[in-house]
mmCIF file of C-alpha atoms in Angstrom:
data_model
loop_
_atom_site.group_PDB
_atom_site.id
_atom_site.type_symbol
_atom_site.label_atom_id
_atom_site.label_comp_id
_atom_site.label_asym_id
_atom_site.label_seq_id
_atom_site.Cartn_x
_atom_site.Cartn_y
_atom_site.Cartn_z
ATOM 1 C CA MET A 801 -17.737 -6.286 118.757
ATOM 2 C CA ASN A 802 -18.205 -2.807 120.185
ATOM 3 C CA SER A 803 -18.445 0.030 117.678
ATOM 4 C CA THR A 804 -16.754 3.380 118.170
ATOM 5 C CA ALA A 805 -19.281 6.176 118.644
ATOM 6 C CA SER A 806 -18.694 9.452 116.870
ATOM 7 C CA THR A 807 -18.482 12.584 118.980
ATOM 8 C CA ASP A 808 -20.357 14.417 116.224
ATOM 9 C CA GLU A 809 -23.128 11.859 115.789
ATOM 10 C CA LEU A 810 -26.590 13.341 116.295
ATOM 11 C CA PRO A 811 -29.686 11.457 117.455
ATOM 12 C CA SER A 812 -31.369 9.591 114.625
ATOM 13 C CA SER A 813 -34.597 11.053 113.290
ATOM 14 C CA THR A 814 -36.112 7.617 113.924
ATOM 15 C CA ALA A 815 -35.094 7.518 117.602
ATOM 16 C CA PRO A 816 -38.058 7.148 120.008
ATOM 17 C CA LEU A 817 -37.873 10.749 121.278
ATOM 18 C CA ALA A 818 -36.562 12.404 118.117
ATOM 19 C CA GLY A 819 -37.885 15.960 117.882
ATOM 20 C CA VAL A 820 -38.259 16.409 121.641
ATOM 21 C CA ARG A 821 -36.118 19.180 123.099
ATOM 22 C CA VAL A 822 -35.338 19.336 126.812
ATOM 23 C CA VAL A 823 -33.645 21.948 128.965
ATOM 24 C CA GLU A 824 -32.031 20.446 132.059
ATOM 25 C CA VAL A 825 -30.951 22.575 135.025
ATOM 26 C CA SER A 826 -29.532 20.062 137.446
ATOM 27 C CA SER A 827 -26.710 18.528 139.427
ATOM 28 C CA PHE A 828 -25.636 15.208 140.967
ATOM 29 C CA VAL A 829 -27.502 12.019 139.951
ATOM 30 C CA ALA A 830 -31.295 11.942 139.603
ATOM 31 C CA ALA A 831 -32.003 14.834 137.226
ATOM 32 C CA PRO A 832 -28.815 14.337 135.147
ATOM 33 C CA LEU A 833 -29.654 10.641 134.768
ATOM 34 C CA CYS A 834 -33.116 11.634 133.579
ATOM 35 C CA GLY A 835 -31.649 13.970 130.976
ATOM 36 C CA MET A 836 -29.082 11.437 129.793
ATOM 37 C CA THR A 837 -31.736 8.742 129.453
ATOM 38 C CA LEU A 838 -33.853 11.093 127.338
ATOM 39 C CA ALA A 839 -30.785 11.982 125.244
ATOM 40 C CA HIS A 840 -30.041 8.299 124.621
ATOM 41 C CA LEU A 841 -33.622 7.956 123.388
ATOM 42 C CA GLY A 842 -33.143 10.714 120.851
ATOM 43 C CA ALA A 843 -34.158 13.900 122.661
ATOM 44 C CA ASP A 844 -32.075 17.041 122.181
ATOM 45 C CA VAL A 845 -31.032 17.747 125.783
ATOM 46 C CA ILE A 846 -29.428 21.066 126.663
ATOM 47 C CA ARG A 847 -27.860 21.010 130.111
ATOM 48 C CA VAL A 848 -27.703 24.521 131.577
ATOM 49 C CA ASP A 849 -25.030 25.055 134.229
ATOM 50 C CA PRO A 850 -23.329 27.948 135.980
ATOM 51 C CA ILE A 851 -20.155 29.172 134.324
ATOM 52 C CA GLY A 852 -17.427 26.803 135.504
ATOM 53 C CA GLY A 853 -19.894 24.022 136.230
ATOM 54 C CA ALA A 854 -22.361 23.099 138.945
ATOM 55 C CA ALA A 855 -21.430 21.448 142.247
ATOM 56 C CA ASP A 856 -21.030 18.051 140.568
ATOM 57 C CA TYR A 857 -18.703 19.153 137.740
ATOM 58 C CA ASN A 858 -15.546 18.019 139.563
ATOM 59 C CA ARG A 859 -17.009 15.168 141.553
ATOM 60 C CA TRP A 860 -15.040 11.960 142.149
ATOM 61 C CA PRO A 861 -13.916 9.683 140.579
ATOM 62 C CA LEU A 862 -11.374 11.841 138.775
ATOM 63 C CA THR A 863 -8.719 11.166 136.167
ATOM 64 C CA GLU A 864 -5.062 11.889 136.942
ATOM 65 C CA ASP A 865 -5.694 15.313 135.382
ATOM 66 C CA ASP A 866 -8.593 15.943 137.803
ATOM 67 C CA GLU A 867 -11.319 15.586 135.178
ATOM 68 C CA SER A 868 -14.543 14.100 136.525
ATOM 69 C CA ILE A 869 -15.292 10.625 135.195
ATOM 70 C CA TYR A 870 -18.506 10.831 137.203
ATOM 71 C CA TRP A 871 -19.739 13.967 135.411
ATOM 72 C CA ALA A 872 -18.859 12.653 131.978
ATOM 73 C CA GLY A 873 -20.644 9.396 132.737
ATOM 74 C CA LEU A 874 -23.968 11.066 133.543
ATOM 75 C CA ASN A 875 -23.976 13.677 130.783
ATOM 76 C CA LYS A 876 -23.311 11.713 127.625
ATOM 77 C CA GLY A 877 -25.177 12.918 124.555
ATOM 78 C CA LYS A 878 -26.153 16.324 125.950
ATOM 79 C CA ARG A 879 -25.212 19.845 124.915
ATOM 80 C CA SER A 880 -23.725 22.180 127.506
ATOM 81 C CA PHE A 881 -24.883 25.761 127.971
ATOM 82 C CA ALA A 882 -23.003 27.851 130.546
ATOM 83 C CA ALA A 883 -24.518 31.009 132.019
ATOM 84 C CA ASN A 884 -24.112 33.346 134.976
ATOM 85 C CA PHE A 885 -26.838 32.249 137.384
ATOM 86 C CA ARG A 886 -26.600 35.573 139.205
ATOM 87 C CA ASP A 887 -27.255 37.658 136.107
ATOM 88 C CA PRO A 888 -30.850 38.719 135.263
ATOM 89 C CA GLN A 889 -29.939 38.829 131.569
ATOM 90 C CA ALA A 890 -28.827 35.199 131.787
ATOM 91 C CA HIS A 891 -32.069 34.305 133.574
ATOM 92 C CA LYS A 892 -34.048 35.740 130.666
ATOM 93 C CA ILE A 893 -31.985 33.790 128.148
ATOM 94 C CA ILE A 894 -32.471 30.534 130.047
ATOM 95 C CA ARG A 895 -36.225 31.175 130.285
ATOM 96 C CA ASP A 896 -36.313 31.795 126.527
ATOM 97 C CA LEU A 897 -34.529 28.492 125.950
ATOM 98 C CA ILE A 898 -37.042 26.664 128.166
ATOM 99 C CA ILE A 899 -40.006 28.263 126.420
ATOM 100 C CA ASP A 900 -38.502 27.376 123.042
ATOM 101 C CA ALA A 901 -37.833 23.773 124.080
ATOM 102 C CA GLY A 902 -41.101 23.118 125.869
ATOM 103 C CA VAL A 903 -39.657 20.682 128.427
ATOM 104 C CA LEU A 904 -37.746 21.511 131.608
ATOM 105 C CA VAL A 905 -36.160 18.995 133.982
ATOM 106 C CA THR A 906 -34.659 20.498 137.116
ATOM 107 C CA ASN A 907 -33.723 19.792 140.701
ATOM 108 C CA ALA A 908 -32.870 23.453 141.297
ATOM 109 C CA ALA A 909 -35.695 24.528 143.586
ATOM 110 C CA GLY A 910 -36.483 28.072 144.665
ATOM 111 C CA ARG A 911 -35.355 29.914 141.533
ATOM 112 C CA ASP A 912 -38.001 32.360 140.311
ATOM 113 C CA TRP A 913 -36.771 32.164 136.730
ATOM 114 C CA LEU A 914 -37.574 28.432 136.686
ATOM 115 C CA ASP A 915 -41.044 28.831 138.209
ATOM 116 C CA TYR A 916 -43.694 26.727 136.490
ATOM 117 C CA ASP A 917 -46.540 29.246 136.697
ATOM 118 C CA GLU A 918 -44.515 32.051 135.137
ATOM 119 C CA LEU A 919 -43.157 29.847 132.362
ATOM 120 C CA ALA A 920 -46.517 28.196 131.650
ATOM 121 C CA ALA A 921 -48.167 31.610 131.385
ATOM 122 C CA ILE A 922 -46.009 32.120 128.286
ATOM 123 C CA ARG A 923 -46.031 28.520 127.036
ATOM 124 C CA PRO A 924 -49.163 26.727 128.308
ATOM 125 C CA ASP A 925 -48.104 23.325 126.922
ATOM 126 C CA LEU A 926 -44.874 23.355 128.946
ATOM 127 C CA ILE A 927 -43.776 20.087 130.527
ATOM 128 C CA HIS A 928 -42.089 21.017 133.799
ATOM 129 C CA VAL A 929 -40.439 18.326 135.967
ATOM 130 C CA GLN A 930 -39.316 19.454 139.409
ATOM 131 C CA VAL A 931 -37.243 16.962 141.395
ATOM 132 C CA LEU A 932 -37.321 17.754 145.120
ATOM 133 C CA GLY A 933 -35.596 16.265 148.138
ATOM 134 C CA ARG A 934 -38.818 16.010 150.131
ATOM 135 C CA ALA A 935 -42.426 16.751 149.250
ATOM 136 C CA ASP A 936 -42.429 19.768 151.583
ATOM 137 C CA GLY A 937 -39.592 21.314 149.588
ATOM 138 C CA THR A 938 -36.872 20.800 152.175
ATOM 139 C CA GLY A 939 -33.553 19.353 151.090
ATOM 140 C CA ALA A 940 -32.603 15.697 151.047
ATOM 141 C CA VAL A 941 -30.163 13.486 149.160
ATOM 142 C CA ASP A 942 -30.081 9.765 148.485
ATOM 143 C CA TYR A 943 -28.162 8.819 151.619
ATOM 144 C CA THR A 944 -30.256 10.928 154.000
ATOM 145 C CA VAL A 945 -33.441 9.629 152.388
ATOM 146 C CA ASN A 946 -32.149 6.088 152.780
ATOM 147 C CA ALA A 947 -31.685 6.614 156.512
ATOM 148 C CA ALA A 948 -35.426 7.210 156.854
ATOM 149 C CA THR A 949 -36.541 4.145 154.897
ATOM 150 C CA GLY A 950 -35.565 1.376 157.297
ATOM 151 C CA PHE A 951 -33.352 -0.384 154.764
ATOM 152 C CA PRO A 952 -30.055 0.394 156.570
ATOM 153 C CA GLN A 953 -31.463 -1.337 159.655
ATOM 154 C CA VAL A 954 -31.873 -4.615 157.761
ATOM 155 C CA THR A 955 -28.694 -4.402 155.680
ATOM 156 C CA GLY A 956 -25.474 -6.096 156.710
ATOM 157 C CA PRO A 957 -24.399 -9.093 158.794
ATOM 158 C CA GLU A 958 -26.714 -10.718 161.282
ATOM 159 C CA ASN A 959 -26.435 -9.455 164.879
ATOM 160 C CA LEU A 960 -24.963 -6.115 163.799
ATOM 161 C CA ASP A 961 -26.423 -3.314 165.913
ATOM 162 C CA THR A 962 -25.544 -0.337 163.687
ATOM 163 C CA PRO A 963 -27.133 0.779 160.387
ATOM 164 C CA VAL A 964 -25.386 0.018 157.101
ATOM 165 C CA ASN A 965 -25.746 2.478 154.223
ATOM 166 C CA HIS A 966 -25.892 1.266 150.652
ATOM 167 C CA VAL A 967 -23.117 2.185 148.221
ATOM 168 C CA LEU A 968 -25.365 2.289 145.162
ATOM 169 C CA PRO A 969 -27.447 5.535 145.173
ATOM 170 C CA ALA A 970 -30.555 3.473 144.566
ATOM 171 C CA TRP A 971 -33.095 6.223 145.214
ATOM 172 C CA ASP A 972 -31.310 8.688 142.930
ATOM 173 C CA VAL A 973 -31.227 6.111 140.146
ATOM 174 C CA SER A 974 -34.887 5.189 140.609
ATOM 175 C CA CYS A 975 -35.844 8.858 140.770
ATOM 176 C CA GLY A 976 -33.975 9.647 137.557
ATOM 177 C CA LEU A 977 -35.742 6.855 135.710
ATOM 178 C CA TYR A 978 -39.130 7.890 137.142
ATOM 179 C CA ALA A 979 -38.402 11.415 135.927
ATOM 180 C CA ALA A 980 -37.555 10.202 132.423
ATOM 181 C CA LEU A 981 -40.754 8.139 132.382
ATOM 182 C CA SER A 982 -42.753 11.164 133.471
ATOM 183 C CA VAL A 983 -41.321 13.244 130.611
ATOM 184 C CA ALA A 984 -42.077 10.547 128.042
ATOM 185 C CA SER A 985 -45.617 10.167 129.420
ATOM 186 C CA ALA A 986 -46.225 13.922 129.414
ATOM 187 C CA VAL A 987 -44.896 14.269 125.852
ATOM 188 C CA TYR A 988 -47.314 11.553 124.738
ATOM 189 C CA ARG A 989 -50.178 13.298 126.555
ATOM 190 C CA ARG A 990 -49.251 16.623 124.962
ATOM 191 C CA GLU A 991 -49.205 15.053 121.505
ATOM 192 C CA ILE A 992 -52.779 13.840 122.034
ATOM 193 C CA THR A 993 -54.354 16.693 124.012
ATOM 194 C CA GLY A 994 -52.029 19.661 123.537
ATOM 195 C CA ALA A 995 -51.854 20.074 127.314
ATOM 196 C CA GLY A 996 -48.736 20.778 129.303
ATOM 197 C CA THR A 997 -47.942 19.106 132.627
ATOM 198 C CA LYS A 998 -46.504 20.171 135.957
ATOM 199 C CA ILE A 999 -44.713 17.197 137.499
ATOM 200 C CA VAL A 1000 -43.325 17.201 141.036
ATOM 201 C CA LEU A 1001 -41.135 14.241 141.986
ATOM 202 C CA PRO A 1002 -39.768 14.125 145.558
ATOM 203 C CA LEU A 1003 -36.771 11.841 145.985
ATOM 204 C CA GLU A 1004 -38.018 10.805 149.409
ATOM 205 C CA ASP A 1005 -41.349 9.692 147.959
ATOM 206 C CA VAL A 1006 -39.526 7.498 145.451
ATOM 207 C CA ALA A 1007 -37.900 5.648 148.346
ATOM 208 C CA PHE A 1008 -41.074 5.473 150.423
ATOM 209 C CA ALA A 1009 -43.106 4.225 147.464
ATOM 210 C CA THR A 1010 -40.544 1.484 146.885
ATOM 211 C CA ALA A 1011 -40.662 0.417 150.522
ATOM 212 C CA GLY A 1012 -44.440 0.281 150.225
ATOM 213 C CA ASN A 1013 -44.532 -1.533 146.873
ATOM 214 C CA LEU A 1014 -42.187 -4.248 148.160
ATOM 215 C CA GLY A 1015 -44.396 -4.886 151.182
ATOM 216 C CA TYR A 1016 -42.065 -3.589 153.877
ATOM 217 C CA LEU A 1017 -44.484 -0.913 155.120
ATOM 218 C CA ALA A 1018 -47.605 -3.080 154.963
ATOM 219 C CA GLU A 1019 -45.732 -5.753 156.911
ATOM 220 C CA ALA A 1020 -45.162 -3.237 159.705
ATOM 221 C CA GLN A 1021 -48.659 -1.728 159.509
ATOM 222 C CA LEU A 1022 -50.220 -5.172 159.858
ATOM 223 C CA GLY A 1023 -48.266 -5.837 163.035
ATOM 224 C CA LEU A 1024 -46.143 -8.657 161.653
ATOM 225 C CA PRO A 1025 -42.747 -9.397 163.243
ATOM 226 C CA GLY A 1026 -40.109 -6.831 162.403
ATOM 227 C CA ARG A 1027 -37.723 -7.568 159.569
ATOM 228 C CA GLY A 1028 -34.263 -8.564 160.753
ATOM 229 C CA ARG A 1029 -30.794 -8.741 159.260
ATOM 230 C CA PHE A 1030 -29.956 -11.894 157.353
ATOM 231 C CA GLY A 1031 -26.542 -11.130 155.897
ATOM 232 C CA ASN A 1032 -26.341 -12.383 152.322
ATOM 233 C CA ALA A 1033 -29.374 -14.641 152.680
ATOM 234 C CA VAL A 1034 -32.385 -13.764 150.531
ATOM 235 C CA TYR A 1035 -35.468 -13.075 152.633
ATOM 236 C CA GLY A 1036 -38.317 -15.522 152.080
ATOM 237 C CA THR A 1037 -36.491 -17.944 149.802
ATOM 238 C CA TYR A 1038 -33.209 -19.828 149.655
ATOM 239 C CA GLY A 1039 -30.190 -17.745 148.776
ATOM 240 C CA SER A 1040 -26.695 -17.860 150.245
ATOM 241 C CA ASP A 1041 -23.059 -17.306 149.359
ATOM 242 C CA PHE A 1042 -20.426 -20.023 149.534
ATOM 243 C CA THR A 1043 -16.622 -20.017 149.523
ATOM 244 C CA THR A 1044 -14.727 -22.197 147.062
ATOM 245 C CA SER A 1045 -11.433 -24.012 147.652
ATOM 246 C CA ASP A 1046 -9.478 -21.143 146.083
ATOM 247 C CA GLY A 1047 -11.173 -18.476 148.189
ATOM 248 C CA ALA A 1048 -13.717 -17.127 145.708
ATOM 249 C CA ARG A 1049 -17.282 -16.509 146.811
ATOM 250 C CA ILE A 1050 -20.328 -17.513 144.780
ATOM 251 C CA MET A 1051 -23.914 -16.409 145.359
ATOM 252 C CA ILE A 1052 -26.524 -19.136 144.942
ATOM 253 C CA VAL A 1053 -30.287 -18.566 144.703
ATOM 254 C CA ALA A 1054 -32.832 -21.399 144.597
ATOM 255 C CA LEU A 1055 -36.219 -19.777 144.035
ATOM 256 C CA THR A 1056 -38.130 -22.781 142.736
ATOM 257 C CA PRO A 1057 -38.376 -26.495 143.588
ATOM 258 C CA ARG A 1058 -36.439 -27.242 140.410
ATOM 259 C CA HIS A 1059 -33.616 -24.911 141.456
ATOM 260 C CA PHE A 1060 -33.465 -26.606 144.851
ATOM 261 C CA ARG A 1061 -33.572 -30.097 143.377
ATOM 262 C CA ASP A 1062 -30.689 -29.271 141.051
ATOM 263 C CA LEU A 1063 -28.726 -27.796 143.966
ATOM 264 C CA THR A 1064 -29.062 -30.955 146.063
ATOM 265 C CA GLU A 1065 -28.190 -33.156 143.077
ATOM 266 C CA LEU A 1066 -25.134 -31.055 142.220
ATOM 267 C CA THR A 1067 -23.830 -31.092 145.783
ATOM 268 C CA GLY A 1068 -24.659 -34.774 146.358
ATOM 269 C CA THR A 1069 -27.014 -33.940 149.218
ATOM 270 C CA THR A 1070 -30.343 -35.194 147.851
ATOM 271 C CA SER A 1071 -30.616 -38.005 150.403
ATOM 272 C CA ALA A 1072 -29.416 -35.800 153.251
ATOM 273 C CA ALA A 1073 -31.948 -33.095 152.353
ATOM 274 C CA ALA A 1074 -34.747 -35.663 152.209
ATOM 275 C CA ALA A 1075 -33.737 -37.043 155.608
ATOM 276 C CA LEU A 1076 -33.706 -33.509 156.992
ATOM 277 C CA GLU A 1077 -37.213 -32.896 155.630
ATOM 278 C CA ALA A 1078 -38.445 -36.049 157.341
ATOM 279 C CA ALA A 1079 -36.763 -35.211 160.636
ATOM 280 C CA LEU A 1080 -38.140 -31.670 160.685
ATOM 281 C CA GLY A 1081 -41.529 -32.563 159.252
ATOM 282 C CA VAL A 1082 -41.221 -29.945 156.487
ATOM 283 C CA ASP A 1083 -41.320 -29.735 152.697
ATOM 284 C CA PHE A 1084 -38.385 -27.975 151.032
ATOM 285 C CA ARG A 1085 -40.454 -27.414 147.898
ATOM 286 C CA ASP A 1086 -41.827 -24.409 149.858
ATOM 287 C CA GLU A 1087 -39.383 -21.517 149.460
ATOM 288 C CA GLY A 1088 -40.399 -20.024 152.819
ATOM 289 C CA VAL A 1089 -39.461 -23.314 154.489
ATOM 290 C CA ARG A 1090 -36.101 -23.247 152.728
ATOM 291 C CA PHE A 1091 -35.539 -19.749 154.111
ATOM 292 C CA GLU A 1092 -36.463 -20.781 157.664
ATOM 293 C CA HIS A 1093 -33.960 -23.639 157.573
ATOM 294 C CA ARG A 1094 -31.286 -21.815 155.541
ATOM 295 C CA GLU A 1095 -28.508 -22.324 158.086
ATOM 296 C CA VAL A 1096 -28.726 -26.092 158.264
ATOM 297 C CA LEU A 1097 -29.161 -26.314 154.481
ATOM 298 C CA GLY A 1098 -26.112 -24.105 154.041
ATOM 299 C CA GLY A 1099 -24.150 -26.515 156.143
ATOM 300 C CA LEU A 1100 -25.091 -29.337 153.779
ATOM 301 C CA PHE A 1101 -24.048 -27.461 150.622
ATOM 302 C CA ALA A 1102 -20.914 -25.707 151.916
ATOM 303 C CA LYS A 1103 -18.770 -28.862 151.825
ATOM 304 C CA TRP A 1104 -19.194 -29.260 148.051
ATOM 305 C CA PHE A 1105 -18.087 -25.669 147.408
ATOM 306 C CA ARG A 1106 -15.081 -26.036 149.716
ATOM 307 C CA GLU A 1107 -13.950 -29.005 147.637
ATOM 308 C CA HIS A 1108 -14.111 -27.218 144.259
ATOM 309 C CA THR A 1109 -12.359 -24.244 142.754
ATOM 310 C CA ALA A 1110 -14.354 -21.302 141.491
ATOM 311 C CA ALA A 1111 -13.816 -22.395 137.879
ATOM 312 C CA GLU A 1112 -14.950 -25.948 138.662
ATOM 313 C CA ALA A 1113 -17.991 -24.724 140.593
ATOM 314 C CA GLU A 1114 -19.039 -22.280 137.876
ATOM 315 C CA ALA A 1115 -18.680 -24.897 135.152
ATOM 316 C CA ALA A 1116 -20.805 -27.339 137.129
ATOM 317 C CA LEU A 1117 -23.422 -24.711 138.004
ATOM 318 C CA ASP A 1118 -23.682 -23.628 134.370
ATOM 319 C CA GLY A 1119 -25.093 -27.049 133.556
ATOM 320 C CA THR A 1120 -28.005 -26.645 135.980
ATOM 321 C CA SER A 1121 -31.000 -24.361 136.490
ATOM 322 C CA ILE A 1122 -29.445 -22.928 139.678
ATOM 323 C CA LEU A 1123 -29.184 -19.130 139.714
ATOM 324 C CA HIS A 1124 -25.593 -18.260 140.509
ATOM 325 C CA GLU A 1125 -22.823 -15.694 140.105
ATOM 326 C CA ARG A 1126 -19.309 -15.250 141.414
ATOM 327 C CA TYR A 1127 -18.625 -12.051 143.329
ATOM 328 C CA ARG A 1128 -16.492 -9.768 141.163
ATOM 329 C CA THR A 1129 -14.716 -6.460 141.510
ATOM 330 C CA PHE A 1130 -15.425 -3.504 139.218
ATOM 331 C CA ALA A 1131 -12.078 -4.197 137.539
ATOM 332 C CA GLU A 1132 -13.053 -7.807 136.869
ATOM 333 C CA LEU A 1133 -16.427 -6.748 135.499
ATOM 334 C CA ALA A 1134 -14.833 -4.117 133.226
ATOM 335 C CA ALA A 1135 -12.806 -6.889 131.559
ATOM 336 C CA ASP A 1136 -15.654 -9.416 131.466
ATOM 337 C CA PRO A 1137 -16.952 -10.444 128.001
ATOM 338 C CA ARG A 1138 -20.444 -9.561 129.216
ATOM 339 C CA VAL A 1139 -19.203 -5.960 129.063
ATOM 340 C CA THR A 1140 -16.503 -6.080 126.386
ATOM 341 C CA ASN A 1141 -18.670 -8.063 123.931
ATOM 342 C CA ASN A 1142 -21.963 -6.435 124.897
ATOM 343 C CA PRO A 1143 -23.534 -4.289 122.127
ATOM 344 C CA MET A 1144 -24.946 -2.013 124.830
ATOM 345 C CA PHE A 1145 -21.359 -0.855 125.454
ATOM 346 C CA GLN A 1146 -19.801 1.250 122.716
ATOM 347 C CA LYS A 1147 -16.267 2.596 122.496
ATOM 348 C CA ILE A 1148 -16.098 6.362 122.825
ATOM 349 C CA ASP A 1149 -13.204 8.798 122.821
ATOM 350 C CA GLN A 1150 -14.387 11.040 125.637
ATOM 351 C CA PRO A 1151 -12.596 14.400 125.571
ATOM 352 C CA ARG A 1152 -10.660 15.097 128.777
ATOM 353 C CA ILE A 1153 -11.227 11.493 129.959
ATOM 354 C CA GLY A 1154 -9.949 9.060 127.325
ATOM 355 C CA THR A 1155 -11.134 6.135 125.249
ATOM 356 C CA HIS A 1156 -13.310 3.603 127.016
ATOM 357 C CA LEU A 1157 -16.465 1.518 126.711
ATOM 358 C CA ALA A 1158 -19.590 3.436 127.725
ATOM 359 C CA PRO A 1159 -23.130 2.097 128.080
ATOM 360 C CA SER A 1160 -26.121 3.089 126.017
ATOM 361 C CA THR A 1161 -29.577 2.192 127.315
ATOM 362 C CA PRO A 1162 -30.108 -1.353 128.619
ATOM 363 C CA MET A 1163 -33.079 -1.726 126.263
ATOM 364 C CA SER A 1164 -32.646 -2.179 122.535
ATOM 365 C CA PHE A 1165 -35.066 -0.935 119.893
ATOM 366 C CA ASP A 1166 -35.672 -3.225 116.920
ATOM 367 C CA GLY A 1167 -32.489 -5.063 117.841
ATOM 368 C CA GLU A 1168 -30.295 -1.979 118.194
ATOM 369 C CA HIS A 1169 -29.064 0.012 121.171
ATOM 370 C CA PRO A 1170 -29.099 3.786 120.682
ATOM 371 C CA PRO A 1171 -25.670 5.226 119.806
ATOM 372 C CA VAL A 1172 -23.565 6.601 122.643
ATOM 373 C CA ARG A 1173 -22.400 10.193 122.267
ATOM 374 C CA THR A 1174 -19.747 11.851 124.377
ATOM 375 C CA ALA A 1175 -20.319 14.350 127.181
ATOM 376 C CA PRO A 1176 -19.529 18.026 126.586
ATOM 377 C CA ALA A 1177 -17.404 20.317 128.698
ATOM 378 C CA ASN A 1178 -18.962 23.266 130.474
ATOM 379 C CA GLY A 1179 -20.127 25.773 127.866
ATOM 380 C CA ASP A 1180 -19.104 23.737 124.810
ATOM 381 C CA ASP A 1181 -22.408 24.414 123.072
ATOM 382 C CA THR A 1182 -23.420 27.834 124.389
ATOM 383 C CA ALA A 1183 -22.811 29.713 121.144
ATOM 384 C CA GLY A 1184 -24.448 27.066 118.982
ATOM 385 C CA VAL A 1185 -27.550 26.892 121.180
ATOM 386 C CA LEU A 1186 -27.955 30.679 121.210
ATOM 387 C CA ALA A 1187 -27.652 30.846 117.440
ATOM 388 C CA GLU A 1188 -29.786 27.812 116.648
ATOM 389 C CA HIS A 1189 -32.632 28.234 119.100
ATOM 390 C CA LEU A 1190 -32.742 31.949 119.895
ATOM 391 C CA GLY A 1191 -31.486 33.226 116.547
ATOM 392 C CA LEU A 1192 -28.696 35.368 118.001
ATOM 393 C CA THR A 1193 -25.926 36.649 115.766
ATOM 394 C CA ASP A 1194 -22.231 36.191 116.414
ATOM 395 C CA ASP A 1195 -21.980 39.800 117.535
ATOM 396 C CA GLU A 1196 -24.858 39.390 119.982
ATOM 397 C CA ILE A 1197 -23.323 36.203 121.388
ATOM 398 C CA ASP A 1198 -19.940 37.908 121.756
ATOM 399 C CA ALA A 1199 -21.595 40.794 123.593
ATOM 400 C CA LEU A 1200 -23.273 38.422 126.058
ATOM 401 C CA ALA A 1201 -19.960 36.655 126.662
ATOM 402 C CA ALA A 1202 -18.185 39.984 127.144
ATOM 403 C CA ALA A 1203 -20.811 41.033 129.698
ATOM 404 C CA GLY A 1204 -20.266 37.767 131.611
ATOM 405 C CA SER A 1205 -23.858 36.581 131.063
ATOM 406 C CA VAL A 1206 -22.785 33.402 129.278
ATOM 407 C CA ARG A 1207 -19.603 31.488 128.579
ATOM 408 C CA THR A 1208 -18.645 30.079 125.236
ATOM 409 C CA GLN A 1209 -15.722 27.789 124.597
ATOM 410 C CA GLN A 1210 -14.195 30.486 122.445
ATOM 411 C CA LYS A 1211 -12.046 32.841 124.458
ATOM 412 C CA ASP A 1212 -14.441 35.343 125.976
ATOM 413 C CA PRO A 1213 -13.632 38.982 125.291
ATOM 414 C CA ALA A 1214 -11.997 40.671 128.270
#
């Protein structure tokens, strides 16, 4: 069963990052995902935005009342501080918050009041994470970075002569998790040595490093044949999708000899596969050989899938070692027991959005997933943060709101 998370629930004092305070000045995916990950792990994360919200505050998808489901999804568990980014007084306040917290995560480049050297001169143990588009400081986003990686040229159906972009912002997601890891690592280092850390994380380098780590760049540098498009086939092993009698599609992956043996036994093609091996002079226990002959093997297996419904095929596959999954829509997944009965998902009553299941972290700690807390609205926590961390009085906070330096959720004086 999924528990209902309280909107007022604070991070546990036993959470992995309890006691760590982070100021986040960010927008879109990578830096907000970093901050949310840290918040899930127990850090007190204060997201600082312009009054009215940053460029991502109203990003799609939206509710019928034009509230951003996207923004709420990436800012769970944070506190929201709203300030006038054009006001020098607001700049000073934000700098004071950063110096008090000791950790800054930002993708807002080129702002003097977020400069590492100036902040570290006041707080030498500052942990400062700067997410950039490119290492040279020029701008880039996930989809422009992806265009440079080569992946769109090998994505999509065979024989297609145009690039295919991914839908998942994979580089943003990877960058956000790298950023969270860098904060956790720097906090650990500071605990041991007392030293602060300046961390620069270019989004483009995240993508390029991934292309290198997976062997794509070395393959090209060593002069090997260029990677092609293979549709839904899995490069270097046997993987393919098949259509069932009722029109569903199921992805099958046979990484090991056991997987392949079970696949031939299930589909009644053991003898045919053995005869094919003999005729071709190959050994299908080699996954590279299975990849090379994927089309003829697919022809052997397709008949069995055409003769069974999706339910029949899944039931039969469940009794084997074969890696498999039916293609599903987001709506189907949202209703799937692997979501609805998953302790990672917890029911929250998100203000402005509604009640729904929201994920905590994929990892559990001592058998428990961290509690999910709701996302704030712009400026929800401005007054509380000013009072708690900078010691301002109600009158001082009201004066800042009246001057337009900050926004509180109370009605600002005219």
